[in-house]
PDB file of C-alpha atoms and ligand atoms in Angstrom:
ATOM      1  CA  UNK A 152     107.307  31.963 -22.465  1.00 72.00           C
ATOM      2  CA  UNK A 153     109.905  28.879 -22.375  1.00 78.00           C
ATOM      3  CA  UNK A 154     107.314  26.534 -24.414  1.00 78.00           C
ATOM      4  CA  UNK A 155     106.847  29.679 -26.920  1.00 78.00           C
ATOM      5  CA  UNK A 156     110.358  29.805 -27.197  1.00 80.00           C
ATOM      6  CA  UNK A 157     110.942  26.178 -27.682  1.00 82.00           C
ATOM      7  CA  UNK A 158     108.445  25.986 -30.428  1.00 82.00           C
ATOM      8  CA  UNK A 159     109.534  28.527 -32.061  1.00 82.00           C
ATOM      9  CA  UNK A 160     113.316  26.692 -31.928  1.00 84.00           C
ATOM     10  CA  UNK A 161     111.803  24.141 -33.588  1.00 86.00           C
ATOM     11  CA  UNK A 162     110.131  25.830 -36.062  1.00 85.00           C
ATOM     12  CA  UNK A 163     113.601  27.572 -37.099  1.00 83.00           C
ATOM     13  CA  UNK A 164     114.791  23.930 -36.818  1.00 86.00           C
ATOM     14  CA  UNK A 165     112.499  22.372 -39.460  1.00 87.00           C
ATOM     15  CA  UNK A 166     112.541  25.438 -41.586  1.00 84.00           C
ATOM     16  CA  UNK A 167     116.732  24.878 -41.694  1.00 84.00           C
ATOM     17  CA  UNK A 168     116.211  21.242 -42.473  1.00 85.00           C
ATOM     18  CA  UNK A 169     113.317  21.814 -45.454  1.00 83.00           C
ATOM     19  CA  UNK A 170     116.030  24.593 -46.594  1.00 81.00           C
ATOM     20  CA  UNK A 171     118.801  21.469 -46.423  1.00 82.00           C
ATOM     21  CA  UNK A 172     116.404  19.116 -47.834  1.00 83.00           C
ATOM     22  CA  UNK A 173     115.849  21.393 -50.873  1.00 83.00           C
ATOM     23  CA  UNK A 174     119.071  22.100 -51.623  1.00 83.00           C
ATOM     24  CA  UNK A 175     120.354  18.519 -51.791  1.00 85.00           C
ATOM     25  CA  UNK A 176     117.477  17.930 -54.121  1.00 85.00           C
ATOM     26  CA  UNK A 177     118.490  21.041 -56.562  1.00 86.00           C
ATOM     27  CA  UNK A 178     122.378  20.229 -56.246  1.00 88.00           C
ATOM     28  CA  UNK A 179     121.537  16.310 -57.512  1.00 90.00           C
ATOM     29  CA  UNK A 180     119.084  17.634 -60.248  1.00 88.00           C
ATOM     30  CA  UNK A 181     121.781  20.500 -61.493  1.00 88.00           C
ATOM     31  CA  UNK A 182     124.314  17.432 -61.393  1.00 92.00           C
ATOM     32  CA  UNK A 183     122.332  15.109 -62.690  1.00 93.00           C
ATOM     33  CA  UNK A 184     121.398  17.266 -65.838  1.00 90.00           C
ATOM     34  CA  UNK A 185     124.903  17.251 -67.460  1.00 92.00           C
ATOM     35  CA  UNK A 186     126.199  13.866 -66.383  1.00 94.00           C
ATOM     36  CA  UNK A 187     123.076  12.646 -68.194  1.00 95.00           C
ATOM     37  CA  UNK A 188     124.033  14.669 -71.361  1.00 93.00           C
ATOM     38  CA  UNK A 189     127.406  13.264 -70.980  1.00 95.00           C
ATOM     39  CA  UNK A 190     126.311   9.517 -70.796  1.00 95.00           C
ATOM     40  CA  UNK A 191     124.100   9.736 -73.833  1.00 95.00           C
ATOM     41  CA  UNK A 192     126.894  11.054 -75.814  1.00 95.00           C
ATOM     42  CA  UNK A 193     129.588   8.511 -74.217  1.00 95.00           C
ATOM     43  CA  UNK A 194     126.924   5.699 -75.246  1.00 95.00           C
ATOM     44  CA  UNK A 195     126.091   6.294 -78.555  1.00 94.00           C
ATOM     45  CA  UNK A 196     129.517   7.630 -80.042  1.00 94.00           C
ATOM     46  CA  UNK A 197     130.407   3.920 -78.353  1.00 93.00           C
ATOM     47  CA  UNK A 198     127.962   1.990 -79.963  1.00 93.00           C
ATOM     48  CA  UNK A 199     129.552   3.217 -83.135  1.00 90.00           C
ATOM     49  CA  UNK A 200     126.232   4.956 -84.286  1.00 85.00           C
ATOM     50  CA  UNK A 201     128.085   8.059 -85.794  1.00 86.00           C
ATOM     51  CA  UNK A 202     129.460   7.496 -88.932  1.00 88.00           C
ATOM     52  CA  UNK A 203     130.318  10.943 -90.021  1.00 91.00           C
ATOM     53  CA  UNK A 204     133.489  12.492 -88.699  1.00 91.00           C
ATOM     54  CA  UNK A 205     131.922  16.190 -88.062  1.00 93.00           C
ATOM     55  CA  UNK A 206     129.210  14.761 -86.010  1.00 93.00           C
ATOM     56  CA  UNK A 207     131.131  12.472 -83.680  1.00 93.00           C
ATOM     57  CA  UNK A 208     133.399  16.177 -83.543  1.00 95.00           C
ATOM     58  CA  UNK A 209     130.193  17.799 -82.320  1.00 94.00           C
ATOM     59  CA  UNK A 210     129.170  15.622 -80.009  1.00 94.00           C
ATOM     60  CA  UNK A 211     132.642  15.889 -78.380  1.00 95.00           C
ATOM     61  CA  UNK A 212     132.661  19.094 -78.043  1.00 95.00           C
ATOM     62  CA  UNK A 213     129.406  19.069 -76.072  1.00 94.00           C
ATOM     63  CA  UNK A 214     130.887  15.913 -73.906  1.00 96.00           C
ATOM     64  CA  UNK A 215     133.514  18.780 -73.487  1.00 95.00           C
ATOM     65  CA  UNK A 216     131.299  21.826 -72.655  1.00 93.00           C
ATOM     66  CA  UNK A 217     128.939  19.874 -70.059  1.00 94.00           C
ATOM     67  CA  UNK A 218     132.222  18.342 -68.122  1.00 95.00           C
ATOM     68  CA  UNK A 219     133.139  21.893 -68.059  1.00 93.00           C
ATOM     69  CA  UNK A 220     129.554  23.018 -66.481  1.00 92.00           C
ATOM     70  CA  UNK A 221     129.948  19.999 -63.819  1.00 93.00           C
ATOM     71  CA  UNK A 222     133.266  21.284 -63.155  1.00 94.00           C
ATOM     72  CA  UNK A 223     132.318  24.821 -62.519  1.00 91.00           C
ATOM     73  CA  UNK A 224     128.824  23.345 -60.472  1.00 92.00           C
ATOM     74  CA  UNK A 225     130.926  21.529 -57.882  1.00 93.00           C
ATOM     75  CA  UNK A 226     133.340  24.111 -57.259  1.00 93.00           C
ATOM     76  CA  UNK A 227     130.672  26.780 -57.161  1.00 92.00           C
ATOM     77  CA  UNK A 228     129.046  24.235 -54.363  1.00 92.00           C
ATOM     78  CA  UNK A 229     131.986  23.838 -52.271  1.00 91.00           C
ATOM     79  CA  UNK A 230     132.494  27.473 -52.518  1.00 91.00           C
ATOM     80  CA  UNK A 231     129.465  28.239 -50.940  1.00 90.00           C
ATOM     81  CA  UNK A 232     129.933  25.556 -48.013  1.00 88.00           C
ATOM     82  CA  UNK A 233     133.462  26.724 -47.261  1.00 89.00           C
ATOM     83  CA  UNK A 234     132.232  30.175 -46.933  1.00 89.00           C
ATOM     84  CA  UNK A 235     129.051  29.136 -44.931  1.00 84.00           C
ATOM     85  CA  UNK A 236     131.435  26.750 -42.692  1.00 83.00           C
ATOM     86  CA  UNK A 237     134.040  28.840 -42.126  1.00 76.00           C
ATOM     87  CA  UNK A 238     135.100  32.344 -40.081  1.00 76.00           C
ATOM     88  CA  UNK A 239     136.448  34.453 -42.740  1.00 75.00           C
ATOM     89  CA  UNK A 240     140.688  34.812 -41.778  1.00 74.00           C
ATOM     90  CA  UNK A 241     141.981  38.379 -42.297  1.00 72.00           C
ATOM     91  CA  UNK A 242     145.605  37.908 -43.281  1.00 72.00           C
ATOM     92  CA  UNK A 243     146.153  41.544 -44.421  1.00 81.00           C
ATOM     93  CA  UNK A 244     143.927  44.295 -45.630  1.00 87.00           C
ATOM     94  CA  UNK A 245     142.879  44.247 -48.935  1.00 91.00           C
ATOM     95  CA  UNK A 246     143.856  46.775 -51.459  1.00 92.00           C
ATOM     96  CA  UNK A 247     140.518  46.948 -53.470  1.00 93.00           C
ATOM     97  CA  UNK A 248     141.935  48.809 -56.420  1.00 94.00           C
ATOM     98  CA  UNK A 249     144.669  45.853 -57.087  1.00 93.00           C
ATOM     99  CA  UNK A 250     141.493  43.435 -56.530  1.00 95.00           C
ATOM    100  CA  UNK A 251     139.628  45.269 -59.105  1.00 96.00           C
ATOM    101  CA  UNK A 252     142.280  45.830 -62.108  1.00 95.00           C
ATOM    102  CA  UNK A 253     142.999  41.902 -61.490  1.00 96.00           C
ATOM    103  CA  UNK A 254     139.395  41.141 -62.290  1.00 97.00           C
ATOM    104  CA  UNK A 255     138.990  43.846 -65.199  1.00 97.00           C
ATOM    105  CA  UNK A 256     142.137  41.982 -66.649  1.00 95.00           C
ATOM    106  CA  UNK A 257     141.043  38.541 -66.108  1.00 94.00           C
ATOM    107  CA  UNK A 258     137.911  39.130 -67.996  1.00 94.00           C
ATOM    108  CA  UNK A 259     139.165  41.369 -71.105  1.00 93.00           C
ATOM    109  CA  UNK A 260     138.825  38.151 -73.241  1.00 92.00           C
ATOM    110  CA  UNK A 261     135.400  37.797 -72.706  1.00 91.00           C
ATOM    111  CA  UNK A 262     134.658  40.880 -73.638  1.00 91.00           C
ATOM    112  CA  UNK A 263     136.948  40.716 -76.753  1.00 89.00           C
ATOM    113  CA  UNK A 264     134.693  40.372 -79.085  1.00 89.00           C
ATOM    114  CA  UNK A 265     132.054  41.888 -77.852  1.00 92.00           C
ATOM    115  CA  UNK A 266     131.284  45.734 -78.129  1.00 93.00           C
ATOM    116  CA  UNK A 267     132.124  46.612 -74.311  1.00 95.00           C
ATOM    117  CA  UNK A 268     133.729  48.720 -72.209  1.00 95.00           C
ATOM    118  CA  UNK A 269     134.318  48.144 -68.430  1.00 96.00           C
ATOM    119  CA  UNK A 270     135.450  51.918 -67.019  1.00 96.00           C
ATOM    120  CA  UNK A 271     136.465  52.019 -63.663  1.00 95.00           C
ATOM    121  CA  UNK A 272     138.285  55.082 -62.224  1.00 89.00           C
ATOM    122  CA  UNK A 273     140.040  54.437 -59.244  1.00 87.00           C
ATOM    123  CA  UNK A 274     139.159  56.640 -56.260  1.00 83.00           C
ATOM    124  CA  UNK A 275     141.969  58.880 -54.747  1.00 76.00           C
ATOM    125  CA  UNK A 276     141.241  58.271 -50.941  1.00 68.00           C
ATOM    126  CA  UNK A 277     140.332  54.590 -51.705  1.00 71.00           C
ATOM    127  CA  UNK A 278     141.081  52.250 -48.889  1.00 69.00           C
ATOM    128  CA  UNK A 279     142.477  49.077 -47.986  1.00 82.00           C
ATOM    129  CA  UNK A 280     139.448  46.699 -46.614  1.00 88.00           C
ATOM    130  CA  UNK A 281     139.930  44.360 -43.960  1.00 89.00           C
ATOM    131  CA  UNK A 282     139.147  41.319 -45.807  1.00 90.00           C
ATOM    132  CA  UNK A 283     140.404  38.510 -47.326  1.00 91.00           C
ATOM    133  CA  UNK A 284     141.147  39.186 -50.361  1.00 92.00           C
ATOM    134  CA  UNK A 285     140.495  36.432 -52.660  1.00 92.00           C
ATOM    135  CA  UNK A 286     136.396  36.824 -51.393  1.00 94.00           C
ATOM    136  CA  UNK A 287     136.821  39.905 -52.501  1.00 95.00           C
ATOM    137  CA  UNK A 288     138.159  38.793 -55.701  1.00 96.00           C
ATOM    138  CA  UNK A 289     135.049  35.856 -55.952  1.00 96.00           C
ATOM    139  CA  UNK A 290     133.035  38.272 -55.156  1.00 96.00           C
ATOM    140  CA  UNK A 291     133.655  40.725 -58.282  1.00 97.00           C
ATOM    141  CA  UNK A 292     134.324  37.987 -60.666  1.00 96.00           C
ATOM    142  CA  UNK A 293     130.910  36.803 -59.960  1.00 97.00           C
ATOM    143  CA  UNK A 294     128.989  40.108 -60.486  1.00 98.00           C
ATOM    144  CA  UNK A 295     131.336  41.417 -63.169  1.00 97.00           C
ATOM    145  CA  UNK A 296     131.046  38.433 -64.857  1.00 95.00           C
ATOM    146  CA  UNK A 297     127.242  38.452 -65.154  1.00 95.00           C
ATOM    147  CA  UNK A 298     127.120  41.928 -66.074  1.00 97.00           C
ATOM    148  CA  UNK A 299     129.432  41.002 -69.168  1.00 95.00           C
ATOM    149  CA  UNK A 300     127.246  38.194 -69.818  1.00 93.00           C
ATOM    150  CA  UNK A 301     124.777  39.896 -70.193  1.00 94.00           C
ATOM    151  CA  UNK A 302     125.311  42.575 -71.924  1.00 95.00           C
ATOM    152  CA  UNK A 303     126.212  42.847 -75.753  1.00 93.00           C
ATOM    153  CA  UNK A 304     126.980  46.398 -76.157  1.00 93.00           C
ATOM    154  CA  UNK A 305     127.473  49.480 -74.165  1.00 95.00           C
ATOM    155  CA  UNK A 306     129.405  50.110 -70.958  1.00 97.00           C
ATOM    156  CA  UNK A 307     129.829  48.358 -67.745  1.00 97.00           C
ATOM    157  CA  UNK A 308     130.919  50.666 -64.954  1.00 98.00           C
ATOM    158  CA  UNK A 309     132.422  49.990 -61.512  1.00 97.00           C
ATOM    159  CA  UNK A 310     132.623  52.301 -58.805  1.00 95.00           C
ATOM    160  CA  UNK A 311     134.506  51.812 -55.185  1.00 95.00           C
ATOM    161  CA  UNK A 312     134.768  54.620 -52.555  1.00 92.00           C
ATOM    162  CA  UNK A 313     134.885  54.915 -49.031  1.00 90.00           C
ATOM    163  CA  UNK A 314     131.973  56.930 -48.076  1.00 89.00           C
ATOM    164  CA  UNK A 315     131.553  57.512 -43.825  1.00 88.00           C
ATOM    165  CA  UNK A 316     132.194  54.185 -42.426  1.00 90.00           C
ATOM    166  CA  UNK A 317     131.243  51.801 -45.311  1.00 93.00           C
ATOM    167  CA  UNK A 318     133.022  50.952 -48.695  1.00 93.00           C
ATOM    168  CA  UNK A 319     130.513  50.962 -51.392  1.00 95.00           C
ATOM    169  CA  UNK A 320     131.289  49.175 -53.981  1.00 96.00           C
ATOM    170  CA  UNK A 321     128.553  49.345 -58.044  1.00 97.00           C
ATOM    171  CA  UNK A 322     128.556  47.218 -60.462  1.00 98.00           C
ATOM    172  CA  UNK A 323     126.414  48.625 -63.564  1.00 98.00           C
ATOM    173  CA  UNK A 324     125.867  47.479 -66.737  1.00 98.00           C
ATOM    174  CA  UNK A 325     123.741  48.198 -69.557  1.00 97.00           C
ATOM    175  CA  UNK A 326     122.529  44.786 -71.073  1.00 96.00           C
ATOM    176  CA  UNK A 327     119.367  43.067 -71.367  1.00 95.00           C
ATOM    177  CA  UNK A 328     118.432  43.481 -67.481  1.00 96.00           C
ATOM    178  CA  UNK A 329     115.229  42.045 -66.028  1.00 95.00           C
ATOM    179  CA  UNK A 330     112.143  42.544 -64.994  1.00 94.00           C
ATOM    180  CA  UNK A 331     110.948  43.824 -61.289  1.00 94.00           C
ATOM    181  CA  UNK A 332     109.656  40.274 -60.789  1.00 94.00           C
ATOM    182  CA  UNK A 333     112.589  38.370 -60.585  1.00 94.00           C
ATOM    183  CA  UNK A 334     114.712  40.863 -58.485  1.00 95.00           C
ATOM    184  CA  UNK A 335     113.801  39.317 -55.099  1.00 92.00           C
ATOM    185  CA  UNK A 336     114.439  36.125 -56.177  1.00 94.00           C
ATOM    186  CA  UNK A 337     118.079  36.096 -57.967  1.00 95.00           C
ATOM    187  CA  UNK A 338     120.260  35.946 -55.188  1.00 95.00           C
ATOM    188  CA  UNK A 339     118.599  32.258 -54.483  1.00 92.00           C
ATOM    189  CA  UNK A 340     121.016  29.201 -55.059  1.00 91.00           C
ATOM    190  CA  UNK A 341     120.139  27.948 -58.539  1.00 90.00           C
ATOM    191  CA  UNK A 342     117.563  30.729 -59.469  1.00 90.00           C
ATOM    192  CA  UNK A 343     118.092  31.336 -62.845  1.00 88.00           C
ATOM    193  CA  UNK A 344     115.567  34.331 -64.756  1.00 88.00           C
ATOM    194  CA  UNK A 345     115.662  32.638 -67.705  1.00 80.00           C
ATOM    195  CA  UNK A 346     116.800  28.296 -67.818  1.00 66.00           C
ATOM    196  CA  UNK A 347     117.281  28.431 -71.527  1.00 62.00           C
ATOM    197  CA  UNK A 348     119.192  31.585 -71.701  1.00 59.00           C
ATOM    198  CA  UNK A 349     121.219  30.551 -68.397  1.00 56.00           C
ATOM    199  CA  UNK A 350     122.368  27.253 -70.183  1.00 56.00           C
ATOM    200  CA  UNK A 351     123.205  29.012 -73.296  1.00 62.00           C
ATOM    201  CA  UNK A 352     125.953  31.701 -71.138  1.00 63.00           C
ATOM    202  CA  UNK A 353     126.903  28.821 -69.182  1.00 70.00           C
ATOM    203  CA  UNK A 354     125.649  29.871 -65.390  1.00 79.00           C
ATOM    204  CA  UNK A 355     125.746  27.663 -62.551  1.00 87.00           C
ATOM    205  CA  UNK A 356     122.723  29.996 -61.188  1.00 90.00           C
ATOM    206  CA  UNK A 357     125.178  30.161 -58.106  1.00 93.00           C
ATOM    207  CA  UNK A 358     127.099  32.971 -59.024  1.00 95.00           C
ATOM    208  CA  UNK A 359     124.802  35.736 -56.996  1.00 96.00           C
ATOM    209  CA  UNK A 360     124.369  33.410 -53.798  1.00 95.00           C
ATOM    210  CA  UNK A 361     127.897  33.225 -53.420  1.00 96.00           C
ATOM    211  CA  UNK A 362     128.096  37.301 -53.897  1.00 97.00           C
ATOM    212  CA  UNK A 363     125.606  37.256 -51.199  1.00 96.00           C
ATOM    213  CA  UNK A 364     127.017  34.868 -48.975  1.00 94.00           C
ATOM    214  CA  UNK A 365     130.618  36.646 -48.960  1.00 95.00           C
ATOM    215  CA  UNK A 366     128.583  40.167 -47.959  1.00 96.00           C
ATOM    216  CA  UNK A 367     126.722  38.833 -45.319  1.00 94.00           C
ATOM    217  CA  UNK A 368     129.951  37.406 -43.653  1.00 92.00           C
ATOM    218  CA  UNK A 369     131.754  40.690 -43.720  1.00 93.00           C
ATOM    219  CA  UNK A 370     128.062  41.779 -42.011  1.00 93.00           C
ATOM    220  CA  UNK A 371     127.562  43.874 -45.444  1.00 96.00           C
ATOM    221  CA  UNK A 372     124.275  44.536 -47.680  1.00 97.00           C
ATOM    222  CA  UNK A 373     123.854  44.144 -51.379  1.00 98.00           C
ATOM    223  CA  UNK A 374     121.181  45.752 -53.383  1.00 97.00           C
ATOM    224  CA  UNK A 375     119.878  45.331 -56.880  1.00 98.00           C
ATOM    225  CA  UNK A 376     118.576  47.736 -59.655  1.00 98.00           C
ATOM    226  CA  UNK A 377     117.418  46.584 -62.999  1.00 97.00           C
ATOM    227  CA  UNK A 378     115.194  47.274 -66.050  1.00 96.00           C
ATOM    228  CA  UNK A 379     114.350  45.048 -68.882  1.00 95.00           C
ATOM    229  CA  UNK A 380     116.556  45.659 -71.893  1.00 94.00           C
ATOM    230  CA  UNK A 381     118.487  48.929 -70.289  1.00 96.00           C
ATOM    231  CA  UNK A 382     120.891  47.545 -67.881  1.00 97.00           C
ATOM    232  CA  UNK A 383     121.648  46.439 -64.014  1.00 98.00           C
ATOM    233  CA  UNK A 384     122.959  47.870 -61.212  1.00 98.00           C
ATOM    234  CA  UNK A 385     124.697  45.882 -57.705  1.00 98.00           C
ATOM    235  CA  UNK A 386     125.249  48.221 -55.126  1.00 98.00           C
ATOM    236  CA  UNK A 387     127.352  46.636 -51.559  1.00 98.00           C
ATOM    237  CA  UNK A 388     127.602  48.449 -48.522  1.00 97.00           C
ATOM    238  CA  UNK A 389     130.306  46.870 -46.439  1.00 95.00           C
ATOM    239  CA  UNK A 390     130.910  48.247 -43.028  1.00 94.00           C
ATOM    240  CA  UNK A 391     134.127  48.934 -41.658  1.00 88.00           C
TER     241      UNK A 391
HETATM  242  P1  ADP B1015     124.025  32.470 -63.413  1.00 60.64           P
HETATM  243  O1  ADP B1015     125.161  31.565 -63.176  1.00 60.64           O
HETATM  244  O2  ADP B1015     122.842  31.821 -64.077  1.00 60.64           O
HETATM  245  O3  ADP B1015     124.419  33.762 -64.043  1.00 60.64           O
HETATM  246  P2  ADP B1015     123.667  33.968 -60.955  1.00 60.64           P
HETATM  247  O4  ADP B1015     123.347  33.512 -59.577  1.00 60.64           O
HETATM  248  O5  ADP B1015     124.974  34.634 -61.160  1.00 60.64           O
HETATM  249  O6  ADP B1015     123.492  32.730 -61.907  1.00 60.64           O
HETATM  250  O7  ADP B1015     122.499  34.933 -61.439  1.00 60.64           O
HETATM  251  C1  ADP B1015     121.141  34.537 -61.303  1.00 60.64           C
HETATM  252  C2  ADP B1015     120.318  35.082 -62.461  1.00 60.64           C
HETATM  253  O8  ADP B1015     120.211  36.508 -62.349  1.00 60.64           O
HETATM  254  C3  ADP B1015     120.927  34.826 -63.834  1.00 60.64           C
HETATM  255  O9  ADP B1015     120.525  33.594 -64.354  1.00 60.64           O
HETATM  256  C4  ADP B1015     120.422  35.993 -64.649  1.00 60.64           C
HETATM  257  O10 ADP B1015     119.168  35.666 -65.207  1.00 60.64           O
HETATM  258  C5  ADP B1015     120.217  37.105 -63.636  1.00 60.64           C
HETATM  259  N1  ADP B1015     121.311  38.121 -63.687  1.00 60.64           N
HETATM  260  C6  ADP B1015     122.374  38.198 -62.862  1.00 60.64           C
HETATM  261  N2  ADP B1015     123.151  39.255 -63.158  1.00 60.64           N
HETATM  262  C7  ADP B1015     122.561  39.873 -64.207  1.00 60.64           C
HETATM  263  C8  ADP B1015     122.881  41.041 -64.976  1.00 60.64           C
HETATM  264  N3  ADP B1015     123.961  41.770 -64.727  1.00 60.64           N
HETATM  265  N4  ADP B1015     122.014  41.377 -65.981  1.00 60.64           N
HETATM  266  C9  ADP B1015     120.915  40.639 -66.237  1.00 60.64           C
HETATM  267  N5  ADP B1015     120.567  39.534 -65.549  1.00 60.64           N
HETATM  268  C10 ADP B1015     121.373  39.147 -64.546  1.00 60.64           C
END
């Protein structure tokens, strides 16, 4: 039994470092991808190529949109080591309907111009959650965040409630959605359903990992519901 258990340590062991391995070889690739955009831009607006004022505007602004996607890569990355490395501290409970209003609010721009709704109608017996509240904060932005994203028009809903010994917290939207295929798959770090259509909304393809990471340290479970072209639906159980 001690030799079973031994290799079976080390099995766990070399599965953890492959899992390492692979991760250091996605983070340098999603670096590199950028950085490389950003040097061939540098380069040729320096070797005085572009004569035309528009153009050398252009490529400027994409200097300016791929800094901003290494920006939000790294911090995404040491996001998701902090909250792998560290115990979660519980300074106070965490009033989930203040969380929630501050996130609806911080994203109204976004949605600005697009035609959708968020509705969310506070529960009356909604509770404080013993968390720390800025995860909890993350943890929304990320998932309401996709789900305006993607989605162009209709209504994204968000439900929290205490119900027995768990809050339960739904995110639902009703944009483009995806197939059954990919559903396993999306809370991987730097899974992305579609590349193209990920670099075009400007997704790190870390967003749902960190959801996921955040749950599992408060020892909660997330679910997802989706079909192409009607909408998505994130459902966390977090126990008390
Ligand atoms: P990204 O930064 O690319 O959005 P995420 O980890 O947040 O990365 O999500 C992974 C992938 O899951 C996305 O690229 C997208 O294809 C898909 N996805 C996530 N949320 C939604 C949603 N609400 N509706 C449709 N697709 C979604």
């Amino acid at each position: 039994l001690g030799i079973l258990l031994i290799l079976e340590d080390i099995t766990q062991i070399r599965k953890l470092e492959n899992m390492r391995r692979d991760f250091v070889s996605n983070v340098t690739h999603e670096l590199k991808t950028p950085l490389t955009s950003i040097r061939g831009f540098v380069d040729t607006l320096k070797a005085g190529a572009i004569k035309e004022e528009q153009v050398a505007a252009r490529f400027i602004d994409i200097i300016d949109i791929e800094s901003e996607r290494l920006s939000s890569l790294i911090n995404d990355i040491l996001l998701l080591s902090e909250i792998e490395s560290k115990e979660e501290q519980v300074v106070a409970p965490c009033n989930m309907d203040t969380v929630i209003t501050d996130v609806i609010e911080l994203l109204q721009p976004k949605i600005a111009h697009k035609n959708v709704v968020i509705v969310y109608s506070p529960k009356p017996d909604m509770d404080y959650y013993p968390a720390n509240a800025n995860r909890m904060k993350q943890l929304l932005i990320n998932l309401l965040d996709n789900a305006v994203k993607y989605t162009e028009v209709g209504t994204i809903t968000i439900q929290c409630e205490k119900r027995k010994n768990k809050l339960v917290l739904c995110v639902e939207d009703t944009g483009i959605g995806m197939e059954e295929e990919h559903l396993g798959r999306i809370f991987e770090r730097f899974y992305r359903v579609d590349k193209g259509r990920a670099r075009k909304t400007g997704g790190t393809g870390l967003g749902l990992s960190i959801v996921k990471h955040i749950v599992e340290r408060y020892n909660g479970k997330i679910k997802v519901e989706s079909k192409l072209n009607k909408g998505t639906k994130f459902t966390i159980e977090l126990p008390y």
